[in-house]
Structures are given as C-alpha cells and as structure tokens.
Short mmCIF file of C-alpha atoms in Angstrom, two decimals:
data_model
loop_
_atom_site.label_atom_id
_atom_site.label_comp_id
_atom_site.label_asym_id
_atom_site.label_seq_id
_atom_site.Cartn_x
_atom_site.Cartn_y
_atom_site.Cartn_z
CA UNK D 1 0.00 0.00 0.00
CA UNK D 2 2.80 2.40 0.82
CA UNK D 3 4.46 1.71 -2.54
CA UNK D 4 1.22 2.42 -4.41
CA UNK D 5 0.67 5.60 -2.38
CA UNK D 6 4.14 6.87 -3.24
CA UNK D 7 3.73 6.04 -6.93
CA UNK D 8 0.30 7.71 -7.03
CA UNK D 9 1.70 10.86 -5.39
CA UNK D 10 4.56 11.07 -7.89
CA UNK D 11 2.14 10.45 -10.79
CA UNK D 12 -0.12 13.29 -9.65
CA UNK D 13 2.79 15.73 -9.49
CA UNK D 14 4.04 14.65 -12.92
CA UNK D 15 0.62 14.84 -14.56
CA UNK D 16 -0.38 18.10 -12.83
CA UNK D 17 2.72 20.35 -12.59
CA UNK D 18 0.73 23.17 -10.98
CA UNK D 19 0.48 21.01 -7.83
CA UNK D 20 4.25 21.21 -7.39
CA UNK D 21 4.22 24.12 -4.92
CA UNK D 22 5.77 24.82 -1.56
CA UNK D 23 2.57 23.59 0.13
CA UNK D 24 3.17 20.14 -1.31
CA UNK D 25 6.80 20.09 -0.21
CA UNK D 26 5.82 21.25 3.29
CA UNK D 27 3.24 18.46 3.54
CA UNK D 28 5.82 15.96 2.29
CA UNK D 29 8.28 17.10 4.97
CA UNK D 30 5.62 16.70 7.67
CA UNK D 31 4.76 13.18 6.49
CA UNK D 32 8.45 12.27 6.33
CA UNK D 33 8.85 13.52 9.91
CA UNK D 34 5.92 11.38 11.07
CA UNK D 35 7.39 8.29 9.44
CA UNK D 36 10.79 9.03 10.99
CA UNK D 37 9.15 9.36 14.41
CA UNK D 38 7.95 5.75 14.25
CA UNK D 39 11.55 4.60 14.75
CA UNK D 40 11.46 5.96 18.31
CA UNK D 41 9.65 3.76 20.80
CA UNK D 42 7.95 6.60 22.66
CA UNK D 43 6.42 8.12 19.54
CA UNK D 44 5.55 4.67 18.19
CA UNK D 45 3.62 3.77 21.36
CA UNK D 46 1.76 7.09 21.15
CA UNK D 47 0.73 6.44 17.54
CA UNK D 48 -0.39 2.90 18.41
CA UNK D 49 -2.56 4.24 21.24
CA UNK D 50 -4.17 6.72 18.83
CA UNK D 51 -4.72 4.26 16.00
CA UNK D 52 -5.68 1.14 17.97
CA UNK D 53 -9.31 2.24 18.57
CA UNK D 54 -9.75 2.76 14.83
CA UNK D 55 -8.16 -0.43 13.48
CA UNK D 56 -6.03 -3.24 14.80
CA UNK D 57 -2.32 -2.49 14.67
CA UNK D 58 0.13 -5.37 14.90
CA UNK D 59 2.40 -4.68 17.85
CA UNK D 60 5.23 -7.10 17.03
CA UNK D 61 6.23 -9.74 14.52
CA UNK D 62 6.41 -12.55 17.06
CA UNK D 63 2.65 -12.26 17.67
CA UNK D 64 1.79 -12.98 14.03
CA UNK D 65 -0.24 -16.15 13.52
CA UNK D 66 1.59 -18.83 11.54
CA UNK D 67 0.39 -19.30 7.98
CA UNK D 68 2.74 -20.25 5.18
CA UNK D 69 0.21 -19.80 2.40
CA UNK D 70 -0.85 -16.43 3.73
CA UNK D 71 2.73 -15.21 3.88
CA UNK D 72 3.34 -16.41 0.34
CA UNK D 73 0.22 -14.65 -0.89
CA UNK D 74 1.27 -11.48 0.93
CA UNK D 75 4.71 -11.51 -0.70
CA UNK D 76 3.13 -12.06 -4.11
CA UNK D 77 0.85 -9.07 -3.53
CA UNK D 78 3.90 -6.95 -2.65
CA UNK D 79 5.58 -7.94 -5.89
CA UNK D 80 2.41 -7.14 -7.86
CA UNK D 81 2.18 -3.71 -6.23
CA UNK D 82 5.78 -2.91 -7.14
CA UNK D 83 5.30 -4.13 -10.71
CA UNK D 84 2.04 -2.15 -11.15
CA UNK D 85 3.65 1.00 -9.78
CA UNK D 86 6.68 0.63 -12.05
CA UNK D 87 4.49 0.07 -15.11
CA UNK D 88 2.34 3.10 -14.27
CA UNK D 89 5.36 5.39 -13.87
CA UNK D 90 6.93 4.00 -17.06
CA UNK D 91 3.74 4.71 -19.02
CA UNK D 92 3.40 8.25 -17.65
CA UNK D 93 7.04 9.26 -18.12
CA UNK D 94 7.65 7.70 -21.56
CA UNK D 95 4.23 8.21 -23.18
CA UNK D 96 3.17 11.87 -22.71
CA UNK D 97 -0.31 12.91 -23.79
CA UNK D 98 -0.38 14.47 -27.25
CA UNK D 99 -1.38 18.12 -27.50
CA UNK D 100 -4.94 18.64 -28.63
CA UNK D 101 -5.96 15.07 -27.80
CA UNK D 102 -8.77 16.18 -25.48
CA UNK D 103 -10.07 18.92 -27.76
CA UNK D 104 -13.36 18.42 -29.51
CA UNK D 105 -13.01 17.45 -33.18
CA UNK D 106 -13.84 20.34 -35.44
CA UNK D 107 -16.20 18.15 -37.46
CA UNK D 108 -18.53 17.81 -34.48
CA UNK D 109 -18.89 21.57 -34.19
CA UNK D 110 -19.91 22.05 -37.79
CA UNK D 111 -23.50 23.20 -38.04
CA UNK D 112 -23.65 24.00 -34.31
CA UNK D 113 -21.95 27.40 -34.42
CA UNK D 114 -24.22 30.15 -33.11
CA UNK D 115 -21.58 32.88 -33.26
CA UNK D 116 -20.75 32.78 -29.56
CA UNK D 117 -18.41 29.78 -29.72
CA UNK D 118 -15.83 31.84 -31.61
CA UNK D 119 -15.36 34.04 -28.56
CA UNK D 120 -14.12 31.02 -26.59
CA UNK D 121 -12.08 29.42 -29.36
CA UNK D 122 -8.34 30.01 -29.03
CA UNK D 123 -7.96 29.83 -32.81
CA UNK D 124 -9.87 33.13 -33.02
CA UNK D 125 -7.73 34.97 -30.44
CA UNK D 126 -4.24 34.84 -31.93
CA UNK D 127 -1.94 37.75 -31.07
CA UNK D 128 0.91 39.30 -33.04
CA UNK D 129 2.78 42.25 -31.52
CA UNK D 130 5.44 43.68 -33.74
CA UNK D 131 8.69 45.25 -32.65
CA UNK D 132 9.11 49.03 -32.50
CA UNK D 133 9.92 50.37 -35.96
CA UNK D 134 8.76 47.17 -37.71
CA UNK D 135 5.17 48.27 -38.24
CA UNK D 136 3.48 47.09 -41.43
CA UNK D 137 -0.02 46.96 -42.75
CA UNK D 138 -2.31 44.17 -41.64
CA UNK D 139 -1.97 42.32 -44.95
CA UNK D 140 1.81 42.04 -44.60
CA UNK D 141 1.48 40.91 -40.98
CA UNK D 142 -1.04 38.22 -41.90
CA UNK D 143 1.14 37.04 -44.78
CA UNK D 144 4.13 36.70 -42.42
CA UNK D 145 2.00 34.78 -39.91
CA UNK D 146 0.59 32.49 -42.63
CA UNK D 147 4.09 31.78 -43.93
CA UNK D 148 5.23 30.77 -40.45
CA UNK D 149 2.17 28.58 -39.89
CA UNK D 150 2.38 26.99 -43.32
CA UNK D 151 -1.22 27.89 -44.16
CA UNK D 152 -2.92 29.99 -46.81
CA UNK D 153 -2.89 33.70 -46.13
CA UNK D 154 -6.61 33.95 -46.89
CA UNK D 155 -7.36 31.62 -43.97
CA UNK D 156 -6.16 34.28 -41.49
CA UNK D 157 -8.60 37.11 -40.81
CA UNK D 158 -8.09 40.30 -38.85
CA UNK D 159 -10.13 40.66 -35.68
CA UNK D 160 -8.75 43.97 -34.43
CA UNK D 161 -5.72 46.16 -35.03
CA UNK D 162 -4.27 48.37 -32.29
CA UNK D 163 -1.55 50.44 -33.93
CA UNK D 164 -0.90 52.47 -30.78
CA UNK D 165 -0.06 49.23 -28.98
CA UNK D 166 1.61 47.53 -31.99
CA UNK D 167 -0.84 44.65 -31.71
CA UNK D 168 -2.76 42.61 -34.27
CA UNK D 169 -5.50 40.26 -33.11
CA UNK D 170 -6.49 37.75 -35.78
CA UNK D 171 -8.19 34.40 -36.22
CA UNK D 172 -7.90 31.28 -38.32
CA UNK D 173 -10.79 30.15 -40.50
CA UNK D 174 -10.40 26.59 -41.72
CA UNK D 175 -11.63 25.94 -45.25
CA UNK D 176 -15.00 24.22 -45.28
CA UNK D 177 -14.02 21.63 -47.87
CA UNK D 178 -10.30 21.44 -47.07
CA UNK D 179 -8.46 19.13 -44.71
CA UNK D 180 -8.14 20.51 -41.20
CA UNK D 181 -4.70 20.53 -39.54
CA UNK D 182 -3.95 17.73 -37.11
CA UNK D 183 -2.36 20.15 -34.63
CA UNK D 184 -4.53 23.08 -33.48
CA UNK D 185 -3.54 26.36 -35.07
CA UNK D 186 -3.16 28.13 -31.72
CA UNK D 187 -0.64 25.49 -30.64
CA UNK D 188 1.34 25.91 -33.86
CA UNK D 189 1.17 29.68 -33.48
CA UNK D 190 2.60 29.52 -29.96
CA UNK D 191 5.54 27.54 -31.30
CA UNK D 192 6.01 29.90 -34.25
CA UNK D 193 5.81 32.99 -32.04
CA UNK D 194 8.36 31.67 -29.56
CA UNK D 195 10.78 30.51 -32.29
CA UNK D 196 9.94 32.61 -35.37
CA UNK D 197 11.39 31.83 -38.77
CA UNK D 198 11.67 33.79 -42.00
CA UNK D 199 10.06 37.21 -42.28
CA UNK D 200 8.20 36.75 -39.00
CA UNK D 201 11.47 36.76 -37.04
CA UNK D 202 12.10 40.37 -38.12
CA UNK D 203 8.66 41.54 -37.05
CA UNK D 204 7.30 39.75 -34.01
CA UNK D 205 7.99 40.56 -30.37
CA UNK D 206 8.65 37.10 -28.92
CA UNK D 207 8.21 38.25 -25.30
CA UNK D 208 4.50 38.95 -25.85
CA UNK D 209 1.87 36.17 -25.50
CA UNK D 210 0.77 34.48 -28.70
CA UNK D 211 -2.82 33.76 -27.69
CA UNK D 212 -5.36 35.73 -25.69
CA UNK D 213 -6.21 34.08 -22.39
CA UNK D 214 -9.94 34.33 -21.66
CA UNK D 215 -9.50 33.74 -17.92
CA UNK D 216 -7.00 36.58 -17.67
CA UNK D 217 -9.33 38.80 -19.69
CA UNK D 218 -12.11 38.22 -17.16
CA UNK D 219 -9.70 39.24 -14.39
CA UNK D 220 -8.66 42.29 -16.39
CA UNK D 221 -12.30 43.26 -16.93
CA UNK D 222 -13.05 42.99 -13.21
CA UNK D 223 -9.86 44.90 -12.38
CA UNK D 224 -10.73 47.72 -14.79
CA UNK D 225 -14.37 48.04 -13.76
CA UNK D 226 -13.60 48.10 -10.04
CA UNK D 227 -10.84 50.64 -10.66
CA UNK D 228 -13.45 52.88 -12.32
CA UNK D 229 -15.70 52.48 -9.29
CA UNK D 230 -12.84 53.46 -7.03
CA UNK D 231 -12.08 56.54 -9.12
CA UNK D 232 -15.72 57.62 -9.06
CA UNK D 233 -15.75 57.14 -5.30
CA UNK D 234 -12.75 59.44 -4.91
CA UNK D 235 -14.69 62.22 -6.65
CA UNK D 236 -17.42 62.03 -3.97
CA UNK D 237 -17.43 63.68 -0.60
CA UNK D 238 -14.42 63.25 1.66
CA UNK D 239 -16.59 61.82 4.46
CA UNK D 240 -17.83 59.00 2.27
CA UNK D 241 -14.31 58.36 1.04
CA UNK D 242 -13.12 57.98 4.61
CA UNK D 243 -15.99 55.70 5.67
CA UNK D 244 -15.92 53.39 2.64
CA UNK D 245 -12.98 51.61 1.03
CA UNK D 246 -13.04 51.47 -2.80
CA UNK D 247 -13.35 47.89 -4.05
CA UNK D 248 -10.36 46.39 -5.81
CA UNK D 249 -9.63 43.26 -7.81
CA UNK D 250 -5.87 42.66 -8.04
CA UNK D 251 -4.60 40.83 -11.08
CA UNK D 252 -3.38 37.27 -10.47
CA UNK D 253 0.31 36.45 -10.41
CA UNK D 254 -0.21 34.46 -13.59
CA UNK D 255 -0.82 37.71 -15.45
CA UNK D 256 2.70 38.99 -14.77
CA UNK D 257 4.17 35.60 -15.65
CA UNK D 258 2.37 35.49 -19.02
CA UNK D 259 2.35 39.14 -20.08
CA UNK D 260 5.49 40.36 -18.33
CA UNK D 261 6.27 43.41 -16.20
CA UNK D 262 6.46 45.88 -19.10
CA UNK D 263 3.85 48.65 -18.94
CA UNK D 264 3.50 48.77 -22.74
CA UNK D 265 2.88 45.02 -22.90
CA UNK D 266 0.27 45.24 -20.14
CA UNK D 267 -1.57 48.05 -21.91
CA UNK D 268 -1.49 46.12 -25.18
CA UNK D 269 -2.92 43.04 -23.48
CA UNK D 270 -5.54 45.22 -21.78
CA UNK D 271 -6.57 46.49 -25.22
CA UNK D 272 -6.97 42.96 -26.55
CA UNK D 273 -9.00 41.94 -23.50
CA UNK D 274 -11.20 45.02 -23.85
CA UNK D 275 -11.97 44.03 -27.44
CA UNK D 276 -12.95 40.55 -26.27
CA UNK D 277 -15.21 41.74 -23.44
CA UNK D 278 -16.84 44.39 -25.66
CA UNK D 279 -17.51 41.75 -28.31
CA UNK D 280 -18.99 39.44 -25.70
CA UNK D 281 -21.21 42.20 -24.31
CA UNK D 282 -22.38 43.19 -27.78
CA UNK D 283 -23.34 39.59 -28.53
CA UNK D 284 -25.53 39.27 -25.44
CA UNK D 285 -26.99 42.74 -25.89
CA UNK D 286 -27.95 42.37 -29.56
CA UNK D 287 -31.72 41.83 -30.17
CA UNK D 288 -31.04 39.07 -32.72
CA UNK D 289 -29.27 37.03 -30.06
CA UNK D 290 -32.14 37.03 -27.57
CA UNK D 291 -33.53 33.59 -26.85
CA UNK D 292 -37.14 32.57 -26.24
CA UNK D 293 -36.50 32.64 -22.50
CA UNK D 294 -35.41 36.27 -22.79
CA UNK D 295 -38.57 37.12 -24.73
CA UNK D 296 -40.74 35.44 -22.09
CA UNK D 297 -38.86 37.27 -19.36
CA UNK D 298 -39.41 40.66 -20.99
CA UNK D 299 -43.07 39.90 -21.80
CA UNK D 300 -43.73 38.81 -18.21
CA UNK D 301 -42.06 41.96 -16.94
CA UNK D 302 -44.22 44.09 -19.22
CA UNK D 303 -47.40 42.28 -18.13
CA UNK D 304 -46.43 42.79 -14.49
CA UNK D 305 -46.27 46.54 -15.09
CA UNK D 306 -49.76 46.72 -16.62
CA UNK D 307 -51.78 46.51 -13.34
CA UNK D 308 -49.79 49.40 -11.95
CA UNK D 309 -50.61 51.49 -14.99
CA UNK D 310 -54.33 50.57 -14.73
CA UNK D 311 -54.34 51.45 -11.05
CA UNK D 312 -52.84 54.85 -11.81
CA UNK D 313 -55.52 55.45 -14.47
CA UNK D 314 -58.31 54.52 -12.04
CA UNK D 315 -56.84 56.78 -9.42
CA UNK D 316 -56.80 59.71 -11.81
CA UNK D 317 -60.47 59.07 -12.70
CA UNK D 318 -61.49 59.05 -9.04
CA UNK D 319 -59.60 62.28 -8.50
#
C-alpha cells in the first residue's frame, strides 16, 4: 500500500505540474517527519494508542499467527504492487499525452456554431505584436504569420488592429471543404511565435503572449471596472471616502508571468481583452441574439407593469 501511495503521489505531481508548490513540499516534509518518528519507541507507542481504537495495529512480529500460504500470498501481492507502480510510472514518463488530444473534433462543431463559440475558441484569439519600428499593414502581418504557420494567407482574418499598442488580433478560418490541420492552429502559433522563422522573425515581439487568455481577460475586466468604481468614489465627498474603502480586484500572479512586467505590454494586453469583453457584451446585448427565454422574461415583466398602470388610471379618474 505504501508503494502504491508513493507512486500515485509522484504520478499526480508529474501529470499536474501546478500542484508542485511549496505547500506540497511542506506536507511531504511533515509526512516524512511522522514516518521518521515511528523509529522511536515513545512516539511509536503514542501512535499505536491513537490508531488502535480505529483499526487493529500489529504490535510485534512474534505475535503474528503462523500461515505459510498467507505469507506467500502477501509476498506475491507486494511484488504485484511494485510491478504495477513501475508500469504506471513508465507509461506516464515515456508516453506523454499528445497536444490537442482532449479537444473536440472540429467536425462535431460544424453546423452548431451560433456565433458565440468563436469568442471562446483560441484559434480566433491569436496575437501578433510587432517590434518598434517594424510596423506594417495588416496584410503584410497576416502574410508573415501564414508563412510561419504553413497555411494559406486567406485563412487568417483580422479581428482587431491596435496600432498604438503595436498589436494585431487575428483568427484562423479553416476551409470548409479542405483538410483541417492535425495540430490546433493556436498550438502551432505559440511555437512559431516563440521561435519565429523567416520574415516573422524580423517583425514579431517574442516576449509577448501568442494567444489571448480568456481567464486573464475576465480578471482584467473585473480589475478595470472596479478601478473605475474606485475613481468615481474618490470624486465624492471626503466623508464617504473615509468611511468606505473602494473595491479592488488585483490581477493574479499568472498575469505577470504570461504578459510580463512591461507597462507597454500590459496596456497592449488590456486592449486585446477590452476588445474581447466588448464583443462578448455586444453579442448578449444584440436583439437578434435574444432567446425565447429572454422574450418570455421581458413579456412577463411588461405584463407585471400593466396593473400598476391601470391602477394609476383609475386613481386619476377618481380624482
């Protein structure tokens, strides 16, 4: 059991690298200290007293009941546990999961696109930030990106262009009748952006993220909106400013790790996130995108207001 527990712990850390934090190492040190304490008789007796009411703990080997077959079966189970743990670790370490394996096939999504799915698709949030002095028109930027990706230039479409931030936000549109790439475009673009080749190497700023992160954009939106609330609160009376603390939503540490500490890069990423949130708000606010539930909600709200209007009319007649 201990062997399987150790193998399972190592497998979890290998499969989920974000679990490898100082909390895990602190817990490991505590567990190692508890196991080391069992070598001392005083601590061992204390642990036995605590665990004995829960389950039977064997106090010594000389009190074990004789049973040759049972001992043989126990040793075989130990060998099986070691073999299973070794096979599991061998499979995890030497057979990594392929990128894009758990993504939905694009063929399944055909015919189900309602316009909103594009806002959550990483292939529609590709970023290209050019170096200072290397600015070009959007056509030249898209051609350089298409050359690096090995795709047709017409398959890349501009989403937004922020010249003041030297940022181009574009998307990939797969041909309807053509063969779709085995590797997702956003994965290939991350590789191309980190190690650019050809004309792209002269243009792109490799320190800037290659794909817009929706989770970070939601944090940025909350950070921006609460900052506006705090600024509006500062314009109020001084008494209210002293009694109330303006709300704040600090950006996560992941933002600095992905975007970097540069102020220009942060502002450029803020601009891309603002485009995404504005597009999302416009989708939900457009009348064509209202569902039947929304129509029923508005109709019920209107019908609820009618009795009030009738009551006001009756009151005016009585007056």
